[in-house]
Coordinates of C-alpha atoms in Angstrom, one line a residue:
M256 CA 7.3 11.0 27.4
K257 CA 9.9 11.0 24.6
R258 CA 11.0 14.2 22.9
I259 CA 9.3 14.6 19.8
L260 CA 11.4 15.3 16.7
Q261 CA 10.0 18.5 14.9
F262 CA 9.4 18.4 11.4
S263 CA 8.6 21.8 9.5
A264 CA 8.0 23.0 6.0
V265 CA 9.6 26.0 4.1
A266 CA 7.8 28.9 3.0
L267 CA 9.8 31.2 0.6
F268 CA 9.0 34.8 0.4
F269 CA 11.0 37.1 -2.1
G270 CA 10.6 40.9 -1.4
F271 CA 11.5 43.8 -3.5
L272 CA 12.1 47.3 -2.0
F273 CA 10.4 50.3 -3.6
S274 CA 11.2 53.9 -2.9
C275 CA 8.8 56.7 -3.6
T276 CA 11.3 59.7 -3.1
P277 CA 14.7 60.2 -4.7
V278 CA 16.5 60.0 -1.4
E279 CA 19.9 57.8 -1.2
N280 CA 19.5 54.1 -0.5
R281 CA 22.1 53.2 1.9
V282 CA 21.1 49.6 2.1
S283 CA 23.7 47.6 0.2
T284 CA 22.6 46.6 -3.3
D285 CA 25.1 43.6 -3.4
M286 CA 22.6 40.8 -3.4
T287 CA 25.2 38.2 -4.6
Y288 CA 26.2 35.5 -2.0
T289 CA 28.7 33.0 -2.2
Q290 CA 29.8 30.0 -0.2
A291 CA 32.4 32.0 1.4
K292 CA 30.1 34.8 2.6
L293 CA 27.6 32.4 4.2
D294 CA 27.8 32.5 7.9
Y295 CA 26.3 29.4 9.6
T296 CA 27.2 26.7 12.3
A297 CA 26.3 23.3 13.4
T298 CA 27.5 22.4 16.7
L299 CA 27.1 19.6 19.3
T300 CA 26.8 20.0 23.1
G301 CA 26.4 16.5 24.3
N302 CA 23.6 15.1 22.2
T303 CA 22.0 18.4 21.3
L304 CA 22.7 19.7 17.8
T305 CA 22.3 23.4 17.4
M306 CA 22.2 24.8 13.9
T307 CA 22.5 28.6 13.4
N308 CA 22.3 31.1 10.6
N309 CA 23.8 34.4 11.2
N310 CA 22.9 36.0 7.8
S311 CA 19.8 38.1 8.7
D312 CA 18.7 38.5 5.0
I313 CA 18.9 34.7 4.3
I314 CA 16.2 32.1 4.8
P315 CA 17.7 29.0 6.0
Y316 CA 16.7 25.4 5.3
W317 CA 18.3 22.7 7.3
T318 CA 18.3 18.9 6.6
V319 CA 19.6 16.5 9.0
S320 CA 20.3 13.0 7.8
N321 CA 21.6 9.8 9.4
S322 CA 24.5 7.6 8.3
S323 CA 22.1 5.8 6.0
G324 CA 21.1 8.9 4.2
V325 CA 17.7 9.0 5.8
V326 CA 16.3 12.4 6.7
V327 CA 15.5 12.6 10.4
A328 CA 14.4 16.3 10.5
T329 CA 14.2 19.5 8.7
F330 CA 13.9 23.1 9.8
N331 CA 13.7 26.6 8.3
T332 CA 14.5 28.8 11.3
N333 CA 17.7 30.8 11.9
I334 CA 18.1 28.8 15.2
A335 CA 17.2 25.1 15.4
T336 CA 18.1 22.3 17.9
L337 CA 17.5 18.8 17.6
Y338 CA 18.3 16.0 20.3
L339 CA 20.0 13.0 18.7
Y340 CA 19.2 9.7 20.6
F341 CA 21.4 7.4 18.6
A342 CA 25.1 7.0 18.1
G343 CA 26.6 7.6 14.7
D344 CA 27.4 10.4 12.0
Y345 CA 24.7 12.9 11.1
T346 CA 25.0 15.1 8.0
V347 CA 23.8 18.6 8.4
N348 CA 22.9 20.1 4.9
Y349 CA 22.2 24.0 4.8
T350 CA 20.5 25.7 2.0
A351 CA 20.4 29.4 1.9
Y352 CA 17.6 31.2 0.0
T353 CA 19.0 34.7 -1.0
K354 CA 17.5 37.4 -2.9
G355 CA 19.7 36.2 -5.9
G356 CA 18.7 32.5 -5.5
S357 CA 19.5 29.5 -3.5
I358 CA 23.1 28.1 -2.4
E359 CA 23.8 24.7 -1.4
A360 CA 26.4 25.1 1.4
T361 CA 29.0 22.5 2.2
P362 CA 27.5 19.9 4.3
I363 CA 28.8 19.5 8.2
V364 CA 29.1 16.0 9.6
V365 CA 28.7 15.7 13.3
T366 CA 29.2 12.5 15.3
I367 CA 27.3 11.1 18.4
T368 CA 29.4 8.8 20.4
T369 CA 27.4 8.2 23.3
P370 CA 23.5 7.1 22.5
D371 CA 20.8 8.1 25.0
L372 CA 18.1 5.6 24.9
S373 CA 16.4 6.6 28.3
Q374 CA 13.2 7.9 26.2
F375 CA 12.6 4.5 24.7
T376 CA 11.7 2.4 27.9
D377 CA 8.1 2.1 27.2
P378 CA 7.3 -1.5 26.1
R379 CA 5.4 -0.2 22.9
W380 CA 8.8 0.5 21.4
A381 CA 9.9 -3.1 21.7
L382 CA 6.5 -4.4 20.4
L383 CA 6.7 -2.3 17.3
T384 CA 10.3 -2.5 16.4
N385 CA 12.0 -5.4 18.3
G386 CA 14.7 -2.9 19.1
A387 CA 17.8 -2.7 16.8
D388 CA 17.0 -6.2 15.3
G389 CA 13.7 -4.9 13.7
K390 CA 10.3 -6.4 13.2
T391 CA 8.5 -6.9 9.9
W392 CA 4.7 -6.6 9.5
I393 CA 2.3 -7.8 6.8
L394 CA -1.4 -7.5 6.0
K395 CA -3.4 -10.2 7.4
K396 CA -4.9 -11.5 4.2
A397 CA -7.8 -13.4 5.7
D398 CA -9.0 -10.4 7.6
P399 CA -7.3 -7.2 6.5
V400 CA -9.8 -4.5 7.3
E401 CA -12.7 -3.5 9.8
Y402 CA -14.8 -0.5 10.0
A403 CA -15.7 1.8 13.0
G404 CA -16.9 5.2 14.1
I405 CA -14.5 8.2 14.2
N406 CA -14.5 7.9 18.1
Y407 CA -13.3 4.4 18.4
P408 CA -10.2 4.9 20.6
H409 CA -8.7 1.4 20.6
S410 CA -9.6 -2.2 20.3
A411 CA -11.1 -4.3 23.2
V412 CA -7.7 -6.2 23.2
M413 CA -6.1 -3.0 24.7
D414 CA -8.6 -2.8 27.3
A415 CA -6.6 -5.1 29.8
I416 CA -3.7 -2.8 29.5
Y417 CA -5.0 0.6 29.3
G418 CA -8.6 0.2 30.7
I419 CA -11.9 0.4 29.3
P420 CA -12.7 4.0 27.6
T421 CA -15.6 5.8 28.9
T422 CA -17.0 6.0 25.3
R423 CA -16.3 3.7 22.5
D424 CA -17.9 4.2 19.0
W425 CA -19.3 1.4 17.0
N426 CA -17.1 -1.1 15.0
W427 CA -17.7 -3.9 12.7
D428 CA -15.2 -6.5 11.6
P429 CA -16.5 -8.6 8.7
G430 CA -14.0 -11.5 9.6
S431 CA -12.6 -11.8 6.0
L432 CA -12.0 -10.0 2.8
Q433 CA -15.3 -8.9 1.4
S434 CA -15.6 -9.0 -2.5
W435 CA -17.6 -5.5 -2.4
S436 CA -14.7 -3.9 -0.5
G437 CA -12.6 -3.4 -3.8
Y438 CA -9.6 -4.8 -2.3
E439 CA -7.6 -7.2 -4.3
D440 CA -6.6 -10.5 -2.6
K441 CA -2.8 -10.6 -2.9
D442 CA 0.4 -10.1 -1.2
W443 CA 0.5 -6.4 -0.6
G444 CA 4.1 -6.4 0.7
E445 CA 5.5 -5.6 4.1
I446 CA 6.7 -2.8 6.4
T447 CA 9.8 -3.2 8.8
F448 CA 10.6 -1.0 11.9
N449 CA 14.0 -1.1 13.8
M450 CA 15.9 1.1 16.0
N451 CA 19.3 0.3 14.7
G452 CA 21.0 3.7 15.0
G453 CA 17.7 5.6 14.6
L454 CA 14.0 5.3 14.3
N455 CA 14.2 3.6 10.9
V456 CA 11.1 2.1 8.6
I457 CA 11.4 0.3 5.4
T458 CA 8.0 -0.1 3.3
T459 CA 7.9 -2.7 0.5
Q460 CA 4.5 -1.8 -1.0
T461 CA 3.1 -3.9 -3.8
S462 CA 1.8 -2.1 -6.8
F463 CA -1.9 -1.1 -6.8
T464 CA -2.5 -2.1 -10.4
T465 CA -4.7 -5.1 -10.5
G466 CA -2.8 -8.2 -11.0
S467 CA 0.7 -6.7 -10.6
T468 CA 3.0 -8.0 -8.1
T469 CA 5.6 -5.4 -8.6
K470 CA 7.1 -4.0 -5.3
K471 CA 8.7 -0.7 -4.6
S472 CA 10.8 -0.3 -1.3
T473 CA 11.1 3.2 0.5
S474 CA 13.5 3.7 3.4
A475 CA 12.9 6.6 5.7
A476 CA 12.4 7.8 9.5
F477 CA 9.3 7.5 11.6
N478 CA 8.3 9.0 14.9
Y479 CA 5.9 7.5 17.5
T480 CA 3.9 9.6 19.8
M481 CA 2.3 7.8 22.7
T482 CA -0.7 8.6 24.9
S483 CA -1.0 7.1 28.4
D484 CA -4.3 5.2 27.6
F485 CA -3.4 4.4 23.9
S486 CA -6.3 6.6 22.7
N487 CA -4.3 8.7 20.3
D488 CA -1.0 6.9 19.6
K489 CA 0.3 7.9 16.3
L490 CA 3.1 6.9 13.8
L491 CA 4.4 9.8 11.6
F492 CA 6.6 9.0 8.6
T493 CA 9.3 11.2 6.9
G494 CA 11.0 11.2 3.6
G495 CA 7.8 10.2 1.4
A496 CA 7.3 6.8 3.2
E497 CA 3.7 5.6 4.1
M498 CA 2.2 2.8 6.1
L499 CA 1.5 -0.4 4.3
H500 CA -1.9 -0.2 2.8
M501 CA -4.2 -1.2 -0.1
N502 CA -5.6 2.2 -1.1
E503 CA -4.2 3.9 -4.3
S504 CA -6.9 6.3 -4.9
S505 CA -7.7 7.0 -1.3
P506 CA -7.5 10.7 -0.1
L507 CA -6.2 9.4 3.4
N508 CA -2.9 10.3 4.6
F509 CA -0.9 7.1 5.1
S510 CA 2.1 9.1 6.2
N511 CA 0.3 10.0 9.5
V512 CA -1.7 6.9 11.1
R513 CA -3.2 6.3 14.4
L514 CA -2.8 3.0 16.2
I515 CA -5.8 1.0 17.4
E516 CA -4.0 -2.2 18.6
L517 CA -0.4 -3.1 19.1
T518 CA 0.7 -6.4 20.7
D519 CA 3.5 -8.6 20.1
T520 CA 1.8 -10.3 17.1
T521 CA -0.8 -7.5 15.9
L522 CA -0.7 -4.0 14.6
C523 CA -3.9 -2.4 13.8
Y524 CA -4.1 1.2 12.5
T525 CA -6.3 3.8 10.9
A526 CA -5.1 6.7 8.7
V527 CA -5.8 9.9 10.3
T528 CA -9.1 11.4 8.9
T529 CA -11.6 14.2 9.8
G530 CA -14.5 11.9 8.6
T531 CA -17.3 10.4 10.5
G532 CA -15.9 6.8 10.0
I533 CA -12.7 5.0 9.9
T534 CA -11.2 1.8 8.1
I535 CA -9.0 -0.1 10.5
Y536 CA -6.2 -2.0 8.7
H537 CA -5.0 -5.4 10.4
L538 CA -1.3 -6.1 10.1
I539 CA 0.4 -9.2 11.8
A540 CA 4.1 -10.0 12.6
K541 CA 5.8 -11.9 9.8

């Protein structure tokens, strides 16, 4: 199983010191930090990047971006490690949150010369991305959605590869776009995955406004976590990207989706939800 890039959010806590007795405060009152006073490092050992903040009274925030400027990971710990599988230059941005404010430190660039693709041998990587060349997916206009119970693990198409699940919730595929579904019949855009120097995704999403054909493209990184029986395979997007979809006002999280089917020509998924039913979106290779 591939290593999973860890992603985290920053919580900022600003503390104030109070003294109840008139004793001398021997803690330094100099809260002014400058770039020169920051003590931090970003070093490579093989393909492992280690980022270290040596200022104990600073809250660090690390952002690692690839050569395309796409953020591949963020951290807010004093020591953070990241395994970089792909060759190329990576920029480490360090923001120091001090008691006097935040400081953007000078970025550090590290270079991976030898890629390590040993974690990407599962055929699902090639089915999704077509490797470095990339693969583009579009919504299946003739039959874009189906519906199922929350415990619907994967489609029957996947049974031959991963076995028949012991339990499979109900599902219903209307076979065409139903007028009552509320979805507009139009070109909804496309999504492209590739492994060209990283786990890259480009989403070109058509506007949700009725009648509009305006498209917006977002480039980001993604992570694919796999399960042995394809019962909980997930795609997680970073950098504000989302899976291609048709739901402007939906509360569903399209930055975190579960795969229902993945073949050379079909990609079916559902947005991760805690509800009792799911909507499955049908994509086909362009």
